[in-house]
């Protein structure tokens, strides 16, 4: 428990050059408070105390300006930087080490209850200020989403997506992939989200060079 709190604080110190001390991080970082309040909210949600989970989440939203549905799964060392105006939907999953800036929505485009409506972020994903990631698909490990991008299709591991609708920016080899291209979609085996036993997308598309070959 103590080790987990230390790791939460350390990840802020590591990723925000403006953070000066542990005391400052503990007292002045709403992103940290939101993560800490999400844990009891999520516990309540998954242990049959759904109203209490929602209520804790509501209090957290009031205090921090960050709305994380208690059903959302948030990994270790997740850092919401500034983070005012962030919305994380019920079926969203945020992998270990992700960084999420202010104004981000991890939202859905369908209204069907009980379905995977919100995105899954792999490990160490960066979602920049104002970006909207909409739908129940996967953003692969280490991917980066540019500020104000609107992402409506999966993003391969290690890729950078920018623009509206988001496109994968050219790799170092000068080639690029359009995530709305059916050929690209067909080459992407894990479009919705990681299922038990499904292939690990991160192993399929590991970096920009691999992506360029697919494109
Ligand atoms: C998206 C981001 C993470 C990518 O970082 P990176 O991999 O180091 O890549 P670069 O910053 O070099 O950008 C790569 C290209 O994408 C372009 N790009 C970056 N962000 C973009 C955006 N939001 N929309 C359109 N194009 C964008 C850059 O102009 C650059 O194009 P170029 O190669 O033609 O010059 C980073 O650019 C970024 O925007 N971070 C913002 C973080 C944030 O929200 N900060 C707010 C703190 S308060």
PDB file of C-alpha atoms and ligand atoms in Angstrom:
ATOM      1  CA  UNK A   1       0.000   0.000   0.000  1.00  0.00           C
ATOM      2  CA  UNK A   2       2.722   2.449   1.045  1.00  0.00           C
ATOM      3  CA  UNK A   3       4.868   1.342  -1.885  1.00  0.00           C
ATOM      4  CA  UNK A   4       1.952   2.014  -4.236  1.00  0.00           C
ATOM      5  CA  UNK A   5       1.470   5.535  -2.852  1.00  0.00           C
ATOM      6  CA  UNK A   6       5.199   6.200  -3.196  1.00  0.00           C
ATOM      7  CA  UNK A   7       5.089   4.997  -6.788  1.00  0.00           C
ATOM      8  CA  UNK A   8       2.081   7.283  -7.505  1.00  0.00           C
ATOM      9  CA  UNK A   9       4.012  10.270  -6.169  1.00  0.00           C
ATOM     10  CA  UNK A  10       7.251   9.320  -7.903  1.00  0.00           C
ATOM     11  CA  UNK A  11       5.556   9.061 -11.296  1.00  0.00           C
ATOM     12  CA  UNK A  12       4.421  12.684 -10.946  1.00  0.00           C
ATOM     13  CA  UNK A  13       7.932  13.799  -9.981  1.00  0.00           C
ATOM     14  CA  UNK A  14       9.330  11.872 -12.945  1.00  0.00           C
ATOM     15  CA  UNK A  15       6.891  13.224 -15.534  1.00  0.00           C
ATOM     16  CA  UNK A  16       6.205  16.814 -14.507  1.00  0.00           C
ATOM     17  CA  UNK A  17       9.277  19.047 -14.647  1.00  0.00           C
ATOM     18  CA  UNK A  18       7.324  21.611 -12.617  1.00  0.00           C
ATOM     19  CA  UNK A  19       6.903  19.291  -9.627  1.00  0.00           C
ATOM     20  CA  UNK A  20       9.384  20.318  -6.936  1.00  0.00           C
ATOM     21  CA  UNK A  21       8.776  18.162  -3.862  1.00  0.00           C
ATOM     22  CA  UNK A  22       6.776  15.271  -2.477  1.00  0.00           C
ATOM     23  CA  UNK A  23       4.811  17.701  -0.299  1.00  0.00           C
ATOM     24  CA  UNK A  24       3.882  19.799  -3.305  1.00  0.00           C
ATOM     25  CA  UNK A  25       2.819  16.735  -5.276  1.00  0.00           C
ATOM     26  CA  UNK A  26       0.680  15.342  -2.458  1.00  0.00           C
ATOM     27  CA  UNK A  27      -1.057  18.656  -1.791  1.00  0.00           C
ATOM     28  CA  UNK A  28      -1.304  20.338  -5.202  1.00  0.00           C
ATOM     29  CA  UNK A  29      -1.891  17.638  -7.843  1.00  0.00           C
ATOM     30  CA  UNK A  30      -5.592  16.974  -8.507  1.00  0.00           C
ATOM     31  CA  UNK A  31      -4.601  14.232 -10.962  1.00  0.00           C
ATOM     32  CA  UNK A  32      -3.076  12.317  -8.074  1.00  0.00           C
ATOM     33  CA  UNK A  33      -6.107  12.924  -5.866  1.00  0.00           C
ATOM     34  CA  UNK A  34      -8.376  11.674  -8.652  1.00  0.00           C
ATOM     35  CA  UNK A  35      -6.420   8.414  -8.915  1.00  0.00           C
ATOM     36  CA  UNK A  36      -6.459   7.957  -5.164  1.00  0.00           C
ATOM     37  CA  UNK A  37     -10.217   8.548  -4.977  1.00  0.00           C
ATOM     38  CA  UNK A  38     -10.859   6.291  -7.957  1.00  0.00           C
ATOM     39  CA  UNK A  39      -9.449   3.277  -6.128  1.00  0.00           C
ATOM     40  CA  UNK A  40     -12.109   3.101  -3.401  1.00  0.00           C
ATOM     41  CA  UNK A  41     -14.761   4.071  -5.966  1.00  0.00           C
ATOM     42  CA  UNK A  42     -13.702   1.189  -8.231  1.00  0.00           C
ATOM     43  CA  UNK A  43     -13.569  -1.206  -5.283  1.00  0.00           C
ATOM     44  CA  UNK A  44     -17.146  -0.260  -4.356  1.00  0.00           C
ATOM     45  CA  UNK A  45     -18.290  -0.627  -7.973  1.00  0.00           C
ATOM     46  CA  UNK A  46     -16.796  -4.101  -8.319  1.00  0.00           C
ATOM     47  CA  UNK A  47     -18.019  -5.290  -4.914  1.00  0.00           C
ATOM     48  CA  UNK A  48     -21.703  -4.526  -5.365  1.00  0.00           C
ATOM     49  CA  UNK A  49     -21.774  -1.020  -3.857  1.00  0.00           C
ATOM     50  CA  UNK A  50     -22.482   0.701  -7.136  1.00  0.00           C
ATOM     51  CA  UNK A  51     -24.210   3.801  -5.792  1.00  0.00           C
ATOM     52  CA  UNK A  52     -21.383   4.410  -3.319  1.00  0.00           C
ATOM     53  CA  UNK A  53     -18.865   3.998  -6.154  1.00  0.00           C
ATOM     54  CA  UNK A  54     -20.748   6.582  -8.199  1.00  0.00           C
ATOM     55  CA  UNK A  55     -20.980   8.912  -5.231  1.00  0.00           C
ATOM     56  CA  UNK A  56     -17.232   8.753  -4.496  1.00  0.00           C
ATOM     57  CA  UNK A  57     -16.607   9.367  -8.190  1.00  0.00           C
ATOM     58  CA  UNK A  58     -18.959  12.359  -8.060  1.00  0.00           C
ATOM     59  CA  UNK A  59     -17.146  13.803  -5.030  1.00  0.00           C
ATOM     60  CA  UNK A  60     -13.823  13.252  -6.818  1.00  0.00           C
ATOM     61  CA  UNK A  61     -15.158  15.108  -9.851  1.00  0.00           C
ATOM     62  CA  UNK A  62     -16.281  17.985  -7.651  1.00  0.00           C
ATOM     63  CA  UNK A  63     -12.874  18.182  -5.960  1.00  0.00           C
ATOM     64  CA  UNK A  64     -10.580  17.583  -8.923  1.00  0.00           C
ATOM     65  CA  UNK A  65     -12.467  18.392 -12.134  1.00  0.00           C
ATOM     66  CA  UNK A  66     -11.664  14.885 -13.361  1.00  0.00           C
ATOM     67  CA  UNK A  67     -14.529  12.477 -13.959  1.00  0.00           C
ATOM     68  CA  UNK A  68     -13.527   8.828 -13.855  1.00  0.00           C
ATOM     69  CA  UNK A  69     -16.426   6.402 -13.894  1.00  0.00           C
ATOM     70  CA  UNK A  70     -15.992   3.930 -11.026  1.00  0.00           C
ATOM     71  CA  UNK A  71     -16.241   1.032 -13.489  1.00  0.00           C
ATOM     72  CA  UNK A  72     -13.179   2.219 -15.439  1.00  0.00           C
ATOM     73  CA  UNK A  73      -9.939   0.321 -14.911  1.00  0.00           C
ATOM     74  CA  UNK A  74      -6.919   2.478 -14.135  1.00  0.00           C
ATOM     75  CA  UNK A  75      -3.465   0.875 -14.001  1.00  0.00           C
ATOM     76  CA  UNK A  76      -0.377   1.696 -11.944  1.00  0.00           C
ATOM     77  CA  UNK A  77       1.615   4.948 -12.315  1.00  0.00           C
ATOM     78  CA  UNK A  78      -1.126   6.637 -14.343  1.00  0.00           C
ATOM     79  CA  UNK A  79      -0.636  10.402 -14.290  1.00  0.00           C
ATOM     80  CA  UNK A  80      -3.403  12.898 -15.057  1.00  0.00           C
ATOM     81  CA  UNK A  81      -1.395  16.099 -15.604  1.00  0.00           C
ATOM     82  CA  UNK A  82      -3.392  19.330 -15.034  1.00  0.00           C
ATOM     83  CA  UNK A  83      -6.312  17.163 -16.077  1.00  0.00           C
ATOM     84  CA  UNK A  84      -9.200  19.561 -15.517  1.00  0.00           C
ATOM     85  CA  UNK A  85     -12.082  18.506 -17.729  1.00  0.00           C
ATOM     86  CA  UNK A  86     -11.006  14.888 -18.217  1.00  0.00           C
ATOM     87  CA  UNK A  87     -13.759  12.295 -18.680  1.00  0.00           C
ATOM     88  CA  UNK A  88     -13.056   8.563 -18.466  1.00  0.00           C
ATOM     89  CA  UNK A  89     -16.011   6.332 -19.391  1.00  0.00           C
ATOM     90  CA  UNK A  90     -17.345   3.236 -17.688  1.00  0.00           C
ATOM     91  CA  UNK A  91     -15.692   0.591 -19.871  1.00  0.00           C
ATOM     92  CA  UNK A  92     -12.438   2.475 -20.440  1.00  0.00           C
ATOM     93  CA  UNK A  93      -9.168   0.853 -19.412  1.00  0.00           C
ATOM     94  CA  UNK A  94      -5.962   2.787 -18.830  1.00  0.00           C
ATOM     95  CA  UNK A  95      -2.733   0.790 -18.837  1.00  0.00           C
ATOM     96  CA  UNK A  96       0.226   1.196 -16.528  1.00  0.00           C
ATOM     97  CA  UNK A  97       2.336   4.295 -16.980  1.00  0.00           C
ATOM     98  CA  UNK A  98      -0.108   6.285 -19.128  1.00  0.00           C
ATOM     99  CA  UNK A  99      -0.053  10.090 -19.100  1.00  0.00           C
ATOM    100  CA  UNK A 100      -3.280  11.970 -19.727  1.00  0.00           C
ATOM    101  CA  UNK A 101      -3.516  15.744 -20.035  1.00  0.00           C
ATOM    102  CA  UNK A 102      -6.338  18.207 -19.497  1.00  0.00           C
ATOM    103  CA  UNK A 103      -9.469  18.140 -21.602  1.00  0.00           C
ATOM    104  CA  UNK A 104      -9.141  14.506 -22.660  1.00  0.00           C
ATOM    105  CA  UNK A 105     -12.215  12.333 -23.186  1.00  0.00           C
ATOM    106  CA  UNK A 106     -11.997   8.559 -23.240  1.00  0.00           C
ATOM    107  CA  UNK A 107     -15.549   8.221 -24.436  1.00  0.00           C
ATOM    108  CA  UNK A 108     -18.009   6.172 -26.429  1.00  0.00           C
ATOM    109  CA  UNK A 109     -20.010   6.627 -29.603  1.00  0.00           C
ATOM    110  CA  UNK A 110     -22.727   4.069 -28.889  1.00  0.00           C
ATOM    111  CA  UNK A 111     -25.389   3.999 -26.216  1.00  0.00           C
ATOM    112  CA  UNK A 112     -25.655   0.216 -25.795  1.00  0.00           C
ATOM    113  CA  UNK A 113     -25.486  -0.866 -22.180  1.00  0.00           C
ATOM    114  CA  UNK A 114     -23.176  -3.725 -21.244  1.00  0.00           C
ATOM    115  CA  UNK A 115     -20.936  -3.400 -24.310  1.00  0.00           C
ATOM    116  CA  UNK A 116     -17.343  -2.227 -24.534  1.00  0.00           C
ATOM    117  CA  UNK A 117     -18.043   1.388 -25.484  1.00  0.00           C
ATOM    118  CA  UNK A 118     -14.860   3.126 -24.386  1.00  0.00           C
ATOM    119  CA  UNK A 119     -11.220   2.735 -25.404  1.00  0.00           C
ATOM    120  CA  UNK A 120      -8.473   0.640 -23.882  1.00  0.00           C
ATOM    121  CA  UNK A 121      -5.112   2.354 -23.573  1.00  0.00           C
ATOM    122  CA  UNK A 122      -2.093   0.042 -23.489  1.00  0.00           C
ATOM    123  CA  UNK A 123       0.952   0.744 -21.369  1.00  0.00           C
ATOM    124  CA  UNK A 124       2.775   4.097 -21.440  1.00  0.00           C
ATOM    125  CA  UNK A 125       0.320   5.792 -23.780  1.00  0.00           C
ATOM    126  CA  UNK A 126       0.351   9.615 -23.897  1.00  0.00           C
ATOM    127  CA  UNK A 127      -2.957  11.345 -24.593  1.00  0.00           C
ATOM    128  CA  UNK A 128      -2.275  15.053 -25.120  1.00  0.00           C
ATOM    129  CA  UNK A 129      -4.389  17.996 -24.090  1.00  0.00           C
ATOM    130  CA  UNK A 130      -7.881  18.134 -25.534  1.00  0.00           C
ATOM    131  CA  UNK A 131      -7.737  14.814 -27.386  1.00  0.00           C
ATOM    132  CA  UNK A 132     -10.901  12.734 -27.728  1.00  0.00           C
ATOM    133  CA  UNK A 133     -10.566   8.969 -28.018  1.00  0.00           C
ATOM    134  CA  UNK A 134     -13.992   7.618 -28.884  1.00  0.00           C
ATOM    135  CA  UNK A 135     -14.974   3.955 -29.123  1.00  0.00           C
ATOM    136  CA  UNK A 136     -14.225   0.519 -27.725  1.00  0.00           C
ATOM    137  CA  UNK A 137     -10.907  -0.073 -29.479  1.00  0.00           C
ATOM    138  CA  UNK A 138      -7.283  -0.383 -28.475  1.00  0.00           C
ATOM    139  CA  UNK A 139      -4.591   2.260 -28.401  1.00  0.00           C
ATOM    140  CA  UNK A 140      -1.430   0.175 -28.376  1.00  0.00           C
ATOM    141  CA  UNK A 141       1.446   0.317 -25.926  1.00  0.00           C
ATOM    142  CA  UNK A 142       3.584   3.430 -26.153  1.00  0.00           C
ATOM    143  CA  UNK A 143       1.291   5.207 -28.626  1.00  0.00           C
ATOM    144  CA  UNK A 144       1.010   9.008 -28.542  1.00  0.00           C
ATOM    145  CA  UNK A 145      -2.120  10.995 -29.297  1.00  0.00           C
ATOM    146  CA  UNK A 146      -1.538  14.607 -30.324  1.00  0.00           C
ATOM    147  CA  UNK A 147      -3.349  17.481 -28.686  1.00  0.00           C
ATOM    148  CA  UNK A 148      -6.919  18.035 -29.885  1.00  0.00           C
ATOM    149  CA  UNK A 149      -6.875  14.872 -32.004  1.00  0.00           C
ATOM    150  CA  UNK A 150     -10.134  12.980 -32.425  1.00  0.00           C
ATOM    151  CA  UNK A 151      -9.283   9.292 -32.492  1.00  0.00           C
ATOM    152  CA  UNK A 152     -12.057   7.022 -33.743  1.00  0.00           C
ATOM    153  CA  UNK A 153     -10.039   3.988 -34.862  1.00  0.00           C
ATOM    154  CA  UNK A 154      -7.367   1.825 -33.190  1.00  0.00           C
ATOM    155  CA  UNK A 155      -3.845   3.145 -32.904  1.00  0.00           C
ATOM    156  CA  UNK A 156      -0.966   0.674 -33.241  1.00  0.00           C
ATOM    157  CA  UNK A 157       1.629   0.338 -30.522  1.00  0.00           C
ATOM    158  CA  UNK A 158       4.329   2.980 -30.730  1.00  0.00           C
ATOM    159  CA  UNK A 159       2.487   5.087 -33.317  1.00  0.00           C
ATOM    160  CA  UNK A 160       1.651   8.788 -33.079  1.00  0.00           C
ATOM    161  CA  UNK A 161      -1.851   9.879 -34.095  1.00  0.00           C
ATOM    162  CA  UNK A 162      -2.768  13.509 -34.777  1.00  0.00           C
ATOM    163  CA  UNK A 163      -5.593  15.473 -36.357  1.00  0.00           C
ATOM    164  CA  UNK A 164      -9.341  15.187 -36.908  1.00  0.00           C
ATOM    165  CA  UNK A 165     -10.071  12.418 -37.620  1.00  0.00           C
ATOM    166  CA  UNK A 166      -6.765  11.160 -36.316  1.00  0.00           C
ATOM    167  CA  UNK A 167      -4.202   9.824 -38.749  1.00  0.00           C
ATOM    168  CA  UNK A 168      -0.935   8.110 -38.039  1.00  0.00           C
ATOM    169  CA  UNK A 169       1.866  10.515 -38.832  1.00  0.00           C
ATOM    170  CA  UNK A 170       4.633   9.407 -41.184  1.00  0.00           C
ATOM    171  CA  UNK A 171       7.203   7.014 -39.844  1.00  0.00           C
ATOM    172  CA  UNK A 172      10.923   7.684 -39.987  1.00  0.00           C
ATOM    173  CA  UNK A 173      11.021   5.833 -43.306  1.00  0.00           C
ATOM    174  CA  UNK A 174       8.679   8.449 -44.804  1.00  0.00           C
ATOM    175  CA  UNK A 175       5.678   6.132 -45.179  1.00  0.00           C
ATOM    176  CA  UNK A 176       2.412   6.545 -43.355  1.00  0.00           C
ATOM    177  CA  UNK A 177      -0.759   4.668 -42.508  1.00  0.00           C
ATOM    178  CA  UNK A 178      -4.290   6.000 -42.574  1.00  0.00           C
ATOM    179  CA  UNK A 179      -6.230   4.337 -39.757  1.00  0.00           C
ATOM    180  CA  UNK A 180      -9.452   4.788 -41.718  1.00  0.00           C
ATOM    181  CA  UNK A 181      -7.987   2.789 -44.639  1.00  0.00           C
ATOM    182  CA  UNK A 182      -9.728  -0.638 -44.878  1.00  0.00           C
ATOM    183  CA  UNK A 183      -6.367  -2.251 -45.753  1.00  0.00           C
ATOM    184  CA  UNK A 184      -4.905  -0.931 -42.549  1.00  0.00           C
ATOM    185  CA  UNK A 185      -7.960  -2.048 -40.598  1.00  0.00           C
ATOM    186  CA  UNK A 186      -7.733  -5.558 -42.046  1.00  0.00           C
ATOM    187  CA  UNK A 187      -4.115  -5.788 -40.999  1.00  0.00           C
ATOM    188  CA  UNK A 188      -4.947  -4.931 -37.447  1.00  0.00           C
ATOM    189  CA  UNK A 189      -6.041  -8.099 -35.658  1.00  0.00           C
ATOM    190  CA  UNK A 190      -6.999  -6.696 -32.308  1.00  0.00           C
ATOM    191  CA  UNK A 191      -9.279  -3.863 -33.244  1.00  0.00           C
ATOM    192  CA  UNK A 192     -11.846  -3.835 -30.494  1.00  0.00           C
ATOM    193  CA  UNK A 193      -9.867  -4.527 -27.356  1.00  0.00           C
ATOM    194  CA  UNK A 194      -7.689  -7.197 -25.894  1.00  0.00           C
ATOM    195  CA  UNK A 195      -9.695 -10.350 -25.202  1.00  0.00           C
ATOM    196  CA  UNK A 196      -8.414 -13.311 -23.172  1.00  0.00           C
ATOM    197  CA  UNK A 197      -6.389 -15.437 -25.561  1.00  0.00           C
ATOM    198  CA  UNK A 198      -6.355 -12.799 -28.293  1.00  0.00           C
ATOM    199  CA  UNK A 199      -3.043 -11.976 -29.979  1.00  0.00           C
ATOM    200  CA  UNK A 200      -1.027  -9.250 -28.328  1.00  0.00           C
ATOM    201  CA  UNK A 201      -1.272  -6.279 -30.655  1.00  0.00           C
ATOM    202  CA  UNK A 202       1.910  -4.862 -29.236  1.00  0.00           C
ATOM    203  CA  UNK A 203       3.758  -7.855 -30.601  1.00  0.00           C
ATOM    204  CA  UNK A 204       2.096  -7.446 -33.996  1.00  0.00           C
ATOM    205  CA  UNK A 205       2.959  -3.824 -34.552  1.00  0.00           C
ATOM    206  CA  UNK A 206       5.836  -2.882 -32.298  1.00  0.00           C
ATOM    207  CA  UNK A 207       7.153   0.301 -33.786  1.00  0.00           C
ATOM    208  CA  UNK A 208       6.829   2.779 -36.575  1.00  0.00           C
ATOM    209  CA  UNK A 209       9.015   0.799 -38.934  1.00  0.00           C
ATOM    210  CA  UNK A 210       6.731  -2.228 -38.637  1.00  0.00           C
ATOM    211  CA  UNK A 211       3.738   0.002 -39.183  1.00  0.00           C
ATOM    212  CA  UNK A 212       5.278   1.371 -42.353  1.00  0.00           C
ATOM    213  CA  UNK A 213       5.657  -2.165 -43.715  1.00  0.00           C
ATOM    214  CA  UNK A 214       1.978  -2.857 -43.050  1.00  0.00           C
ATOM    215  CA  UNK A 215       0.946   0.371 -44.759  1.00  0.00           C
TER     216      UNK A 215
HETATM  217  C1  LIG B   1       1.845  14.404 -29.871  1.00  0.00           C
HETATM  218  C2  LIG B   1       3.192  14.394 -29.152  1.00  0.00           C
HETATM  219  C3  LIG B   1       3.083  13.571 -27.875  1.00  0.00           C
HETATM  220  C4  LIG B   1       4.174  13.719 -30.115  1.00  0.00           C
HETATM  221  O1  LIG B   1       5.474  13.871 -29.628  1.00  0.00           O
HETATM  222  P1  LIG B   1       6.729  13.384 -30.514  1.00  0.00           P
HETATM  223  O2  LIG B   1       6.636  11.943 -30.811  1.00  0.00           O
HETATM  224  O3  LIG B   1       7.947  13.887 -29.809  1.00  0.00           O
HETATM  225  O4  LIG B   1       6.550  14.086 -31.903  1.00  0.00           O
HETATM  226  P2  LIG B   1       6.742  15.621 -32.293  1.00  0.00           P
HETATM  227  O5  LIG B   1       6.344  16.548 -31.190  1.00  0.00           O
HETATM  228  O6  LIG B   1       8.118  15.766 -32.863  1.00  0.00           O
HETATM  229  O7  LIG B   1       5.673  15.767 -33.466  1.00  0.00           O
HETATM  230  C5  LIG B   1       5.757  14.941 -34.610  1.00  0.00           C
HETATM  231  C6  LIG B   1       4.981  15.587 -35.727  1.00  0.00           C
HETATM  232  O8  LIG B   1       3.589  15.660 -35.358  1.00  0.00           O
HETATM  233  C7  LIG B   1       3.113  16.998 -35.470  1.00  0.00           C
HETATM  234  N1  LIG B   1       2.156  17.214 -34.403  1.00  0.00           N
HETATM  235  C8  LIG B   1       2.381  17.124 -33.076  1.00  0.00           C
HETATM  236  N2  LIG B   1       1.241  17.362 -32.408  1.00  0.00           N
HETATM  237  C9  LIG B   1       0.293  17.616 -33.333  1.00  0.00           C
HETATM  238  C10 LIG B   1      -1.098  17.934 -33.250  1.00  0.00           C
HETATM  239  N3  LIG B   1      -1.719  18.003 -32.078  1.00  0.00           N
HETATM  240  N4  LIG B   1      -1.786  18.096 -34.394  1.00  0.00           N
HETATM  241  C11 LIG B   1      -1.163  18.004 -35.593  1.00  0.00           C
HETATM  242  N5  LIG B   1       0.161  17.701 -35.734  1.00  0.00           N
HETATM  243  C12 LIG B   1       0.873  17.514 -34.618  1.00  0.00           C
HETATM  244  C13 LIG B   1       4.369  17.844 -35.310  1.00  0.00           C
HETATM  245  O9  LIG B   1       4.220  19.096 -35.920  1.00  0.00           O
HETATM  246  C14 LIG B   1       5.403  17.011 -36.016  1.00  0.00           C
HETATM  247  O10 LIG B   1       5.257  17.174 -37.403  1.00  0.00           O
HETATM  248  P3  LIG B   1       6.585  17.308 -38.342  1.00  0.00           P
HETATM  249  O11 LIG B   1       7.328  15.994 -38.152  1.00  0.00           O
HETATM  250  O12 LIG B   1       6.005  17.473 -39.717  1.00  0.00           O
HETATM  251  O13 LIG B   1       7.332  18.484 -37.834  1.00  0.00           O
HETATM  252  C15 LIG B   1       3.678  15.813 -28.780  1.00  0.00           C
HETATM  253  O14 LIG B   1       3.934  16.509 -29.956  1.00  0.00           O
HETATM  254  C16 LIG B   1       2.630  16.633 -28.066  1.00  0.00           C
HETATM  255  O15 LIG B   1       1.900  17.346 -28.664  1.00  0.00           O
HETATM  256  N6  LIG B   1       2.535  16.586 -26.789  1.00  0.00           N
HETATM  257  C17 LIG B   1       1.600  17.481 -26.164  1.00  0.00           C
HETATM  258  C18 LIG B   1       1.491  17.136 -24.752  1.00  0.00           C
HETATM  259  C19 LIG B   1       0.492  18.057 -24.118  1.00  0.00           C
HETATM  260  O16 LIG B   1      -0.701  17.854 -24.183  1.00  0.00           O
HETATM  261  N7  LIG B   1       0.996  19.056 -23.420  1.00  0.00           N
HETATM  262  C20 LIG B   1       0.154  19.944 -22.678  1.00  0.00           C
HETATM  263  C21 LIG B   1       0.885  20.263 -21.409  1.00  0.00           C
HETATM  264  S1  LIG B   1       0.014  21.522 -20.540  1.00  0.00           S
END
